mmCIF file of C-alpha atoms in Angstrom:
data_model
loop_
_atom_site.group_PDB
_atom_site.id
_atom_site.type_symbol
_atom_site.label_atom_id
_atom_site.label_comp_id
_atom_site.label_asym_id
_atom_site.label_seq_id
_atom_site.Cartn_x
_atom_site.Cartn_y
_atom_site.Cartn_z
ATOM 1 C CA MET A 1 18.859 -13.323 29.469
ATOM 2 C CA LYS A 2 15.769 -15.258 30.748
ATOM 3 C CA LEU A 3 12.880 -14.662 28.399
ATOM 4 C CA ASP A 4 9.360 -14.322 29.487
ATOM 5 C CA ALA A 5 6.201 -16.149 28.244
ATOM 6 C CA ILE A 6 3.106 -14.332 26.989
ATOM 7 C CA GLY A 7 1.232 -15.947 29.839
ATOM 8 C CA ASP A 8 -2.253 -14.627 30.223
ATOM 9 C CA TRP A 9 -1.621 -11.320 28.590
ATOM 10 C CA ARG A 10 -3.647 -10.333 25.495
ATOM 11 C CA ARG A 11 -3.572 -7.324 23.265
ATOM 12 C CA THR A 12 -5.961 -4.702 24.195
ATOM 13 C CA HIS A 13 -4.914 -2.121 21.698
ATOM 14 C CA TYR A 14 -2.680 -1.595 18.612
ATOM 15 C CA THR A 15 -0.274 1.416 18.925
ATOM 16 C CA ILE A 16 -2.501 3.629 16.660
ATOM 17 C CA GLU A 17 -5.461 3.069 18.909
ATOM 18 C CA VAL A 18 -3.557 4.522 21.803
ATOM 19 C CA LYS A 19 -4.937 8.093 21.821
ATOM 20 C CA PRO A 20 -5.184 11.013 24.436
ATOM 21 C CA GLU A 21 -8.940 9.951 24.972
ATOM 22 C CA LEU A 22 -7.598 6.911 26.723
ATOM 23 C CA ASP A 23 -5.683 8.991 29.395
ATOM 24 C CA GLY A 24 -5.636 7.142 32.641
ATOM 25 C CA GLN A 25 -6.686 3.639 31.132
ATOM 26 C CA GLU A 26 -4.613 0.537 31.283
ATOM 27 C CA VAL A 27 -3.539 -1.002 28.005
ATOM 28 C CA VAL A 28 -1.543 -4.119 27.008
ATOM 29 C CA LEU A 29 0.529 -3.634 23.998
ATOM 30 C CA PHE A 30 2.713 -6.040 21.896
ATOM 31 C CA GLY A 31 5.406 -5.286 19.330
ATOM 32 C CA TRP A 32 9.040 -4.674 18.589
ATOM 33 C CA VAL A 33 11.441 -2.091 19.962
ATOM 34 C CA GLN A 34 12.127 0.239 17.031
ATOM 35 C CA GLU A 35 14.402 2.667 18.998
ATOM 36 C CA VAL A 36 15.575 3.333 22.533
ATOM 37 C CA ARG A 37 16.709 6.841 23.709
ATOM 38 C CA ASP A 38 18.338 7.298 27.176
ATOM 39 C CA LEU A 39 18.248 10.723 28.556
ATOM 40 C CA GLY A 40 19.645 9.935 31.849
ATOM 41 C CA GLY A 41 16.703 10.210 34.330
ATOM 42 C CA ILE A 42 14.206 8.971 31.615
ATOM 43 C CA LEU A 43 14.137 6.203 28.979
ATOM 44 C CA PHE A 44 12.036 6.550 25.827
ATOM 45 C CA ILE A 45 11.178 3.192 24.039
ATOM 46 C CA ILE A 46 9.497 3.298 20.633
ATOM 47 C CA LEU A 47 7.315 0.437 20.269
ATOM 48 C CA GLN A 48 6.241 -0.707 16.812
ATOM 49 C CA ASP A 49 3.588 -3.000 15.658
ATOM 50 C CA ARG A 50 1.832 -3.461 12.278
ATOM 51 C CA GLU A 51 -0.137 -0.361 12.824
ATOM 52 C CA GLY A 52 2.394 2.109 13.731
ATOM 53 C CA THR A 53 4.364 3.244 16.864
ATOM 54 C CA VAL A 54 3.816 4.578 20.345
ATOM 55 C CA GLN A 55 6.178 6.033 22.848
ATOM 56 C CA ILE A 56 6.804 4.031 26.005
ATOM 57 C CA THR A 57 8.152 6.475 28.659
ATOM 58 C CA VAL A 58 10.169 5.228 31.486
ATOM 59 C CA PRO A 59 10.888 7.726 34.360
ATOM 60 C CA ARG A 60 13.582 5.964 36.255
ATOM 61 C CA LYS A 61 12.553 7.206 39.717
ATOM 62 C CA LYS A 62 8.828 6.530 39.233
ATOM 63 C CA VAL A 63 8.681 2.905 37.833
ATOM 64 C CA SER A 64 9.422 -0.296 39.699
ATOM 65 C CA SER A 65 12.960 -1.817 39.834
ATOM 66 C CA GLU A 66 11.630 -4.755 37.831
ATOM 67 C CA VAL A 67 10.350 -2.561 34.973
ATOM 68 C CA LEU A 68 13.570 -0.472 35.097
ATOM 69 C CA SER A 69 15.719 -3.515 34.877
ATOM 70 C CA LYS A 70 13.883 -4.817 31.826
ATOM 71 C CA ALA A 71 13.725 -1.484 30.122
ATOM 72 C CA GLU A 72 17.540 -0.893 30.514
ATOM 73 C CA VAL A 73 18.475 -4.026 28.630
ATOM 74 C CA LEU A 74 16.125 -3.436 25.675
ATOM 75 C CA GLU A 75 17.691 -3.187 22.207
ATOM 76 C CA LYS A 76 16.289 -2.655 18.738
ATOM 77 C CA ARG A 77 13.995 -5.349 17.429
ATOM 78 C CA TYR A 78 13.455 -7.086 20.724
ATOM 79 C CA SER A 79 10.006 -8.583 20.876
ATOM 80 C CA ILE A 80 8.274 -7.232 23.891
ATOM 81 C CA GLY A 81 4.887 -6.750 25.738
ATOM 82 C CA VAL A 82 4.029 -3.713 27.850
ATOM 83 C CA ARG A 83 1.289 -3.327 30.330
ATOM 84 C CA GLY A 84 0.940 0.265 31.311
ATOM 85 C CA ILE A 85 -1.236 3.401 31.737
ATOM 86 C CA VAL A 86 -1.867 5.754 28.891
ATOM 87 C CA LYS A 87 -0.880 9.481 29.695
ATOM 88 C CA LYS A 88 -1.850 12.515 27.720
ATOM 89 C CA THR A 89 1.088 14.739 26.992
ATOM 90 C CA GLU A 90 2.161 17.450 24.765
ATOM 91 C CA MET A 91 5.733 16.122 24.448
ATOM 92 C CA THR A 92 5.114 13.526 21.719
ATOM 93 C CA PRO A 93 3.738 14.191 18.215
ATOM 94 C CA ARG A 94 0.650 12.132 18.835
ATOM 95 C CA GLY A 95 -0.138 13.756 22.148
ATOM 96 C CA VAL A 96 0.149 10.519 24.093
ATOM 97 C CA GLU A 97 2.474 8.231 25.820
ATOM 98 C CA VAL A 98 2.399 4.893 27.968
ATOM 99 C CA ILE A 99 3.976 4.513 31.371
ATOM 100 C CA PRO A 100 4.799 0.903 31.772
ATOM 101 C CA GLU A 101 3.800 -1.008 34.916
ATOM 102 C CA GLU A 102 5.228 -4.295 33.518
ATOM 103 C CA ILE A 103 7.487 -5.206 30.659
ATOM 104 C CA ARG A 104 7.671 -8.874 29.213
ATOM 105 C CA ILE A 105 10.602 -9.612 26.831
ATOM 106 C CA PHE A 106 9.629 -12.423 24.455
ATOM 107 C CA SER A 107 12.730 -12.501 22.237
ATOM 108 C CA THR A 108 16.145 -10.756 21.638
ATOM 109 C CA ALA A 109 17.820 -9.597 18.455
ATOM 110 C CA ALA A 110 21.495 -9.290 17.269
ATOM 111 C CA PRO A 111 23.005 -6.149 18.682
ATOM 112 C CA LYS A 112 24.204 -4.948 15.121
ATOM 113 C CA LEU A 113 21.456 -5.159 12.546
ATOM 114 C CA PRO A 114 22.180 -5.235 8.894
ATOM 115 C CA ILE A 115 19.850 -2.444 8.195
ATOM 116 C CA ASP A 116 18.071 0.463 9.994
ATOM 117 C CA ILE A 117 14.335 -0.221 9.889
ATOM 118 C CA THR A 118 13.527 3.456 10.627
ATOM 119 C CA GLY A 119 14.944 4.518 7.273
ATOM 120 C CA LYS A 120 17.129 7.170 8.843
ATOM 121 C CA VAL A 121 20.244 5.401 7.445
ATOM 122 C CA PRO A 122 19.546 4.255 3.872
ATOM 123 C CA ALA A 123 20.596 0.917 2.670
ATOM 124 C CA LYS A 124 21.285 -0.483 -0.843
ATOM 125 C CA LEU A 125 18.600 -2.738 -2.299
ATOM 126 C CA GLU A 126 20.883 -5.787 -2.338
ATOM 127 C CA THR A 127 21.419 -5.307 1.487
ATOM 128 C CA ARG A 128 17.739 -4.835 1.973
ATOM 129 C CA LEU A 129 16.872 -7.996 0.083
ATOM 130 C CA ASP A 130 19.509 -9.963 2.004
ATOM 131 C CA ALA A 131 17.744 -8.836 5.184
ATOM 132 C CA ARG A 132 14.251 -9.002 3.638
ATOM 133 C CA ALA A 133 12.303 -9.874 6.819
ATOM 134 C CA LEU A 134 13.841 -6.768 8.557
ATOM 135 C CA ASP A 135 13.233 -4.648 5.504
ATOM 136 C CA LEU A 136 9.487 -5.533 5.571
ATOM 137 C CA CYS A 137 9.344 -3.909 8.920
ATOM 138 C CA ARG A 138 9.902 -0.368 7.498
ATOM 139 C CA GLU A 139 6.595 1.580 7.441
ATOM 140 C CA GLU A 140 6.810 2.031 3.738
ATOM 141 C CA ASN A 141 6.865 -1.773 3.104
ATOM 142 C CA ILE A 142 4.045 -2.218 5.614
ATOM 143 C CA ALA A 143 1.855 0.475 3.826
ATOM 144 C CA ILE A 144 2.340 -1.307 0.510
ATOM 145 C CA PHE A 145 1.215 -4.689 1.888
ATOM 146 C CA LYS A 146 -1.815 -3.067 3.526
ATOM 147 C CA ILE A 147 -2.809 -1.277 0.360
ATOM 148 C CA GLN A 148 -2.615 -4.447 -1.523
ATOM 149 C CA HIS A 149 -4.855 -6.080 1.005
ATOM 150 C CA THR A 150 -7.491 -3.565 0.788
ATOM 151 C CA ALA A 151 -7.407 -3.584 -3.160
ATOM 152 C CA VAL A 152 -7.710 -7.281 -3.270
ATOM 153 C CA GLU A 153 -10.535 -7.146 -0.609
ATOM 154 C CA ALA A 154 -12.267 -4.457 -2.771
ATOM 155 C CA ILE A 155 -11.817 -6.432 -5.994
ATOM 156 C CA ARG A 156 -13.458 -9.484 -4.303
ATOM 157 C CA ASP A 157 -16.359 -7.456 -2.907
ATOM 158 C CA PHE A 158 -16.986 -5.815 -6.282
ATOM 159 C CA LEU A 159 -17.017 -9.281 -8.128
ATOM 160 C CA PHE A 160 -19.213 -11.023 -5.426
ATOM 161 C CA GLU A 161 -21.713 -8.155 -5.575
ATOM 162 C CA ARG A 162 -22.087 -8.779 -9.288
ATOM 163 C CA GLY A 163 -22.652 -12.407 -9.037
ATOM 164 C CA PHE A 164 -19.181 -13.875 -9.683
ATOM 165 C CA ILE A 165 -18.024 -17.018 -8.017
ATOM 166 C CA GLU A 166 -14.441 -17.532 -6.840
ATOM 167 C CA VAL A 167 -12.535 -20.546 -8.071
ATOM 168 C CA HIS A 168 -9.186 -22.140 -7.908
ATOM 169 C CA THR A 169 -7.737 -23.935 -10.678
ATOM 170 C CA PRO A 170 -4.805 -26.209 -10.802
ATOM 171 C CA ARG A 171 -1.186 -24.967 -10.885
ATOM 172 C CA ILE A 172 0.406 -28.237 -12.032
ATOM 173 C CA ILE A 173 -0.828 -28.832 -15.752
ATOM 174 C CA ALA A 174 -0.078 -31.344 -18.494
ATOM 175 C CA SER A 175 0.316 -28.729 -21.408
ATOM 176 C CA ALA A 176 0.589 -25.194 -22.213
ATOM 177 C CA THR A 177 -2.590 -23.103 -21.357
ATOM 178 C CA GLU A 178 -1.986 -20.508 -24.203
ATOM 179 C CA GLY A 179 0.388 -22.329 -26.511
ATOM 180 C CA GLY A 180 3.386 -20.361 -25.429
ATOM 181 C CA ALA A 181 6.812 -22.044 -24.714
ATOM 182 C CA ALA A 182 7.572 -20.003 -21.625
ATOM 183 C CA LEU A 183 6.784 -22.681 -19.135
ATOM 184 C CA PHE A 184 8.475 -23.979 -16.056
ATOM 185 C CA SER A 185 8.784 -27.871 -16.286
ATOM 186 C CA VAL A 186 8.497 -29.945 -13.230
ATOM 187 C CA ASP A 187 9.022 -33.733 -12.566
ATOM 188 C CA TYR A 188 5.624 -35.013 -11.677
ATOM 189 C CA PHE A 189 6.122 -38.644 -10.595
ATOM 190 C CA ASP A 190 8.317 -39.525 -13.627
ATOM 191 C CA ARG A 191 6.063 -37.483 -15.949
ATOM 192 C CA LYS A 192 6.851 -34.059 -17.306
ATOM 193 C CA ALA A 193 4.261 -31.357 -16.148
ATOM 194 C CA PHE A 194 4.337 -27.654 -16.126
ATOM 195 C CA LEU A 195 3.557 -24.656 -13.845
ATOM 196 C CA ALA A 196 0.581 -22.855 -14.989
ATOM 197 C CA GLN A 197 0.980 -19.697 -16.898
ATOM 198 C CA SER A 198 -2.825 -18.890 -16.893
ATOM 199 C CA PRO A 199 -6.202 -20.297 -15.794
ATOM 200 C CA GLN A 200 -7.527 -19.524 -19.272
ATOM 201 C CA LEU A 201 -8.726 -22.831 -20.557
ATOM 202 C CA TYR A 202 -9.955 -23.951 -17.125
ATOM 203 C CA LYS A 203 -12.142 -20.789 -16.522
ATOM 204 C CA GLU A 204 -13.476 -21.061 -19.996
ATOM 205 C CA GLN A 205 -14.702 -24.495 -19.110
ATOM 206 C CA LEU A 206 -15.913 -23.426 -15.634
ATOM 207 C CA VAL A 207 -18.410 -20.669 -17.086
ATOM 208 C CA MET A 208 -20.186 -23.426 -18.999
ATOM 209 C CA SER A 209 -21.765 -24.356 -15.599
ATOM 210 C CA LEU A 210 -20.986 -21.363 -13.244
ATOM 211 C CA GLU A 211 -21.366 -18.647 -15.839
ATOM 212 C CA LYS A 212 -19.298 -15.935 -14.016
ATOM 213 C CA VAL A 213 -16.020 -16.876 -12.251
ATOM 214 C CA PHE A 214 -12.850 -15.183 -11.085
ATOM 215 C CA GLU A 215 -9.617 -16.388 -9.632
ATOM 216 C CA ILE A 216 -6.866 -14.397 -7.685
ATOM 217 C CA GLY A 217 -3.667 -16.361 -7.347
ATOM 218 C CA PRO A 218 -0.134 -16.903 -8.483
ATOM 219 C CA PHE A 219 0.972 -18.018 -12.129
ATOM 220 C CA PHE A 220 4.282 -18.638 -13.690
ATOM 221 C CA ARG A 221 6.088 -17.617 -16.847
ATOM 222 C CA ALA A 222 9.678 -18.815 -17.583
ATOM 223 C CA GLU A 223 10.456 -15.575 -19.531
ATOM 224 C CA GLU A 224 14.117 -14.465 -18.984
ATOM 225 C CA SER A 225 13.937 -10.671 -18.294
ATOM 226 C CA HIS A 226 15.741 -8.089 -16.339
ATOM 227 C CA THR A 227 12.627 -5.525 -16.213
ATOM 228 C CA ARG A 228 10.155 -5.072 -13.548
ATOM 229 C CA ARG A 229 7.321 -5.683 -16.029
ATOM 230 C CA HIS A 230 8.212 -9.542 -16.476
ATOM 231 C CA LEU A 231 8.138 -11.518 -13.323
ATOM 232 C CA SER A 232 8.584 -15.274 -13.417
ATOM 233 C CA GLU A 233 6.095 -15.433 -10.560
ATOM 234 C CA PHE A 234 3.109 -13.070 -10.318
ATOM 235 C CA VAL A 235 -0.206 -12.672 -8.931
ATOM 236 C CA SER A 236 -3.036 -12.539 -11.532
ATOM 237 C CA ILE A 237 -6.612 -11.435 -11.245
ATOM 238 C CA ASP A 238 -8.678 -13.506 -13.987
ATOM 239 C CA ILE A 239 -12.394 -13.281 -14.706
ATOM 240 C CA GLU A 240 -14.469 -15.105 -17.252
ATOM 241 C CA GLN A 241 -18.122 -14.505 -17.984
ATOM 242 C CA ALA A 242 -20.504 -16.366 -20.247
ATOM 243 C CA PHE A 243 -23.088 -14.705 -22.517
ATOM 244 C CA ALA A 244 -20.801 -11.504 -22.653
ATOM 245 C CA THR A 245 -18.789 -9.621 -25.367
ATOM 246 C CA ALA A 246 -15.569 -7.796 -25.047
ATOM 247 C CA GLU A 247 -17.361 -4.496 -24.533
ATOM 248 C CA ASP A 248 -19.145 -6.015 -21.691
ATOM 249 C CA VAL A 249 -15.924 -7.070 -20.104
ATOM 250 C CA MET A 250 -14.401 -3.597 -20.647
ATOM 251 C CA ARG A 251 -17.263 -2.015 -19.020
ATOM 252 C CA LEU A 252 -16.955 -4.213 -16.020
ATOM 253 C CA LEU A 253 -13.030 -3.727 -15.927
ATOM 254 C CA GLU A 254 -13.249 0.031 -15.835
ATOM 255 C CA GLN A 255 -15.839 -0.023 -13.199
ATOM 256 C CA LEU A 256 -13.611 -2.453 -11.049
ATOM 257 C CA VAL A 257 -10.624 -0.041 -11.537
ATOM 258 C CA GLN A 258 -12.718 2.928 -10.347
ATOM 259 C CA TYR A 259 -14.193 1.133 -7.458
ATOM 260 C CA THR A 260 -10.879 -0.254 -6.309
ATOM 261 C CA CYS A 261 -9.210 3.010 -6.454
ATOM 262 C CA ARG A 262 -12.162 4.788 -4.511
ATOM 263 C CA VAL A 263 -12.020 2.149 -1.777
ATOM 264 C CA VAL A 264 -8.198 2.387 -1.397
ATOM 265 C CA SER A 265 -8.285 6.250 -1.417
ATOM 266 C CA GLU A 266 -10.909 6.051 1.400
ATOM 267 C CA LYS A 267 -9.428 3.298 3.547
ATOM 268 C CA CYS A 268 -5.733 3.670 2.959
ATOM 269 C CA ARG A 269 -5.191 7.587 3.591
ATOM 270 C CA ARG A 270 -2.371 6.908 6.043
ATOM 271 C CA GLU A 271 -0.591 4.384 4.041
ATOM 272 C CA LEU A 272 -0.768 6.674 0.939
ATOM 273 C CA ALA A 273 0.519 9.337 2.915
ATOM 274 C CA ILE A 274 3.501 7.406 4.020
ATOM 275 C CA LEU A 275 4.192 6.581 0.450
ATOM 276 C CA ASN A 276 3.682 10.164 -0.464
ATOM 277 C CA TYR A 277 1.392 9.090 -3.352
ATOM 278 C CA ARG A 278 -1.754 10.769 -4.401
ATOM 279 C CA LEU A 279 -4.197 8.337 -5.689
ATOM 280 C CA GLU A 280 -6.638 9.796 -8.359
ATOM 281 C CA ILE A 281 -10.043 8.143 -8.970
ATOM 282 C CA PRO A 282 -10.348 7.787 -12.604
ATOM 283 C CA GLU A 283 -13.474 8.880 -14.469
ATOM 284 C CA ILE A 284 -15.254 6.341 -16.655
ATOM 285 C CA PRO A 285 -15.727 5.305 -19.305
ATOM 286 C CA PHE A 286 -12.049 4.906 -20.143
ATOM 287 C CA ARG A 287 -11.045 5.998 -23.604
ATOM 288 C CA ARG A 288 -11.176 3.314 -26.561
ATOM 289 C CA LEU A 289 -8.210 3.657 -28.857
ATOM 290 C CA THR A 290 -8.214 1.349 -31.891
ATOM 291 C CA TYR A 291 -4.888 -0.415 -32.861
ATOM 292 C CA ASP A 292 -4.892 1.616 -36.035
ATOM 293 C CA LYS A 293 -5.292 4.950 -33.939
ATOM 294 C CA VAL A 294 -2.363 3.803 -31.873
ATOM 295 C CA LEU A 295 -0.183 3.284 -34.782
ATOM 296 C CA GLU A 296 -1.094 6.708 -36.161
ATOM 297 C CA ASP A 297 -0.432 8.287 -32.849
ATOM 298 C CA LEU A 298 3.017 6.766 -32.668
ATOM 299 C CA LYS A 299 3.756 7.584 -36.411
ATOM 300 C CA ARG A 300 3.389 11.258 -35.522
ATOM 301 C CA GLU A 301 5.785 10.972 -32.837
ATOM 302 C CA GLY A 302 8.330 9.310 -35.215
ATOM 303 C CA VAL A 303 7.794 5.773 -34.188
ATOM 304 C CA GLU A 304 6.651 3.511 -37.145
ATOM 305 C CA ILE A 305 5.191 -0.093 -36.258
ATOM 306 C CA PRO A 306 4.351 -2.241 -39.240
ATOM 307 C CA TRP A 307 0.818 -3.211 -39.321
ATOM 308 C CA GLY A 308 0.070 -6.502 -37.560
ATOM 309 C CA GLU A 309 3.123 -6.480 -35.310
ATOM 310 C CA ASP A 310 2.972 -6.198 -31.545
ATOM 311 C CA ILE A 311 3.912 -2.963 -29.986
ATOM 312 C CA PRO A 312 7.351 -2.963 -28.332
ATOM 313 C CA THR A 313 8.015 -1.435 -24.870
ATOM 314 C CA PRO A 314 9.853 1.740 -26.083
ATOM 315 C CA ALA A 315 6.815 2.320 -28.342
ATOM 316 C CA PHE A 316 4.426 1.876 -25.445
ATOM 317 C CA ARG A 317 6.435 4.477 -23.478
ATOM 318 C CA THR A 318 5.974 6.997 -26.146
ATOM 319 C CA LEU A 319 2.298 6.144 -26.194
ATOM 320 C CA GLY A 320 2.141 6.697 -22.404
ATOM 321 C CA LYS A 321 3.317 10.238 -22.827
ATOM 322 C CA ILE A 322 0.442 10.889 -25.405
ATOM 323 C CA HIS A 323 -2.172 9.257 -23.324
ATOM 324 C CA PRO A 324 -1.267 9.575 -19.673
ATOM 325 C CA TYR A 325 -4.230 8.004 -18.178
ATOM 326 C CA PHE A 326 -6.226 4.680 -18.312
ATOM 327 C CA TYR A 327 -7.399 3.576 -21.803
ATOM 328 C CA PHE A 328 -8.183 0.578 -23.881
ATOM 329 C CA ILE A 329 -6.512 -0.513 -27.099
ATOM 330 C CA THR A 330 -9.171 -2.358 -29.251
ATOM 331 C CA ASP A 331 -9.447 -4.007 -32.632
ATOM 332 C CA TRP A 332 -6.121 -5.816 -32.588
ATOM 333 C CA PRO A 333 -5.028 -7.718 -35.579
ATOM 334 C CA THR A 334 -6.291 -11.218 -35.124
ATOM 335 C CA ARG A 335 -2.902 -12.899 -35.702
ATOM 336 C CA SER A 336 -1.363 -10.886 -32.827
ATOM 337 C CA LYS A 337 -3.755 -12.290 -30.020
ATOM 338 C CA ALA A 338 -4.290 -15.582 -28.520
ATOM 339 C CA PHE A 339 -6.114 -18.444 -30.317
ATOM 340 C CA TYR A 340 -9.242 -18.201 -28.252
ATOM 341 C CA ILE A 341 -10.000 -14.409 -29.110
ATOM 342 C CA LYS A 342 -12.855 -14.227 -31.471
ATOM 343 C CA PRO A 343 -12.096 -12.543 -34.891
ATOM 344 C CA ARG A 344 -14.671 -9.855 -35.936
ATOM 345 C CA ASP A 345 -17.525 -11.060 -38.031
ATOM 346 C CA ASP A 346 -17.347 -7.913 -40.452
ATOM 347 C CA ASN A 347 -13.507 -8.100 -40.720
ATOM 348 C CA PRO A 348 -11.797 -11.382 -39.578
ATOM 349 C CA GLU A 349 -8.275 -9.734 -39.901
ATOM 350 C CA LEU A 350 -9.277 -7.868 -36.717
ATOM 351 C CA CYS A 351 -10.405 -9.462 -33.411
ATOM 352 C CA GLU A 352 -12.683 -8.565 -30.553
ATOM 353 C CA GLY A 353 -9.664 -8.455 -28.156
ATOM 354 C CA PHE A 354 -8.466 -5.455 -25.970
ATOM 355 C CA ASP A 355 -5.695 -4.415 -23.711
ATOM 356 C CA LEU A 356 -6.238 -2.217 -20.684
ATOM 357 C CA MET A 357 -3.277 0.343 -20.349
ATOM 358 C CA TRP A 358 -2.316 2.706 -17.704
ATOM 359 C CA HIS A 359 0.125 5.368 -19.350
ATOM 360 C CA TRP A 360 2.539 2.958 -21.069
ATOM 361 C CA ILE A 361 1.859 -0.185 -18.854
ATOM 362 C CA GLU A 362 -0.453 -3.086 -19.949
ATOM 363 C CA LEU A 363 -2.600 -3.895 -17.018
ATOM 364 C CA ALA A 364 -5.052 -6.529 -18.500
ATOM 365 C CA SER A 365 -6.018 -8.023 -21.718
ATOM 366 C CA GLY A 366 -9.135 -9.910 -22.756
ATOM 367 C CA GLY A 367 -11.788 -10.267 -25.354
ATOM 368 C CA THR A 368 -14.746 -12.113 -26.793
ATOM 369 C CA ARG A 369 -14.111 -15.902 -26.756
ATOM 370 C CA ILE A 370 -14.426 -18.124 -29.602
ATOM 371 C CA ALA A 371 -17.628 -20.234 -29.070
ATOM 372 C CA SER A 372 -17.318 -22.349 -32.363
ATOM 373 C CA LYS A 373 -15.294 -25.545 -32.205
ATOM 374 C CA GLU A 374 -14.415 -25.429 -35.919
ATOM 375 C CA LEU A 375 -13.142 -21.841 -35.655
ATOM 376 C CA LEU A 376 -11.264 -22.715 -32.448
ATOM 377 C CA ILE A 377 -9.457 -25.651 -34.351
ATOM 378 C CA LYS A 378 -8.728 -23.245 -37.254
ATOM 379 C CA ARG A 379 -7.096 -20.643 -34.856
ATOM 380 C CA LEU A 380 -5.084 -23.325 -33.281
ATOM 381 C CA GLU A 381 -3.850 -24.500 -36.700
ATOM 382 C CA GLU A 382 -3.100 -20.972 -37.754
ATOM 383 C CA LYS A 383 -0.991 -20.539 -34.610
ATOM 384 C CA GLY A 384 1.006 -23.712 -35.442
ATOM 385 C CA LEU A 385 -0.223 -25.373 -32.133
ATOM 386 C CA ASN A 386 -0.586 -29.024 -31.674
ATOM 387 C CA LEU A 387 -4.337 -30.018 -31.474
ATOM 388 C CA GLU A 388 -3.484 -33.021 -29.439
ATOM 389 C CA SER A 389 -2.245 -30.804 -26.577
ATOM 390 C CA PHE A 390 -5.698 -29.134 -26.485
ATOM 391 C CA LYS A 391 -7.750 -32.340 -26.957
ATOM 392 C CA TYR A 392 -9.398 -32.102 -23.491
ATOM 393 C CA HIS A 393 -10.249 -28.467 -24.085
ATOM 394 C CA LEU A 394 -11.774 -29.218 -27.324
ATOM 395 C CA GLN A 395 -13.813 -32.008 -25.904
ATOM 396 C CA ALA A 396 -15.810 -29.438 -23.965
ATOM 397 C CA PHE A 397 -17.146 -27.886 -27.303
#
């Protein structure tokens, strides 16, 4: 088959923009063939682009021979362009169709595809992942990506409005950011380096000049796990703010969550409907539960955690049933948190750290930073960390 060039064609509308109000107007559409139905005297082609689908109706006796010859060879996932006239109709769910005046075929596809992108024929996860590019054409996956895009845009807008500056910190580093051993090592020109697990130390130093910074980007943790909660590569949203306490950050964080939920709810109604998900906009302030209160709640449910220990996943699942909403866990034992979290002045066994939870899932953690070099060195030593590995960070104090 001879393929066509895009030539001087340019898209005039996405499929979702083709509405009955455009009746009689010419449009140029680009996309992929999702489905072809041949009813004898008429062909129906469902054209899909990133915004949705529209029906291309080809009445055999009314279109040109060139259009008909192109339409009759179309198969699923062919990449095509259509120039045609919008027609209002009561025969389609959206009340509109396009009668083609010209069809251009840009690329073809295998006659037998590994998965059905319409979702009518379900496929196992392994099959879907093996054909991930096709799987991403399913409207549910497109909806997820568009919601993610809207959420990230909202987060950036929220932080920009409050004076935060977006930064980009290194991904190839010389030593562990938080002292953990879960790092991917890389060969860096005959030297050993690591993939960053966090921007923590960089952003702490950045606020010494920029005061309020944030970063959205990928980070890496070499933690062997078979759960959905522990990914080796993930996208992290980090902020850092000078002249602020843990309470200031918690207020900012709950406002950010509420704002993002509101924007997604308003801008992604169609995508949320596709996923059959009802997004609730949380009320603020979120509840603050102390570490001791959490242990008491769990004990009443028959789950006992020794004081000072971290809370394991099964216990968090129980906690999520008790508190099925957004909440903070505060006043953690100092020894359970990272070396840079400030101990409380009135009780150094507890720290000014927090976790933001949604049901049983930890969404974020943070806290007041240690500003004293002597205290920072003490905490590094208490954690058994090598001071030499953090000498460049300590030089900033």
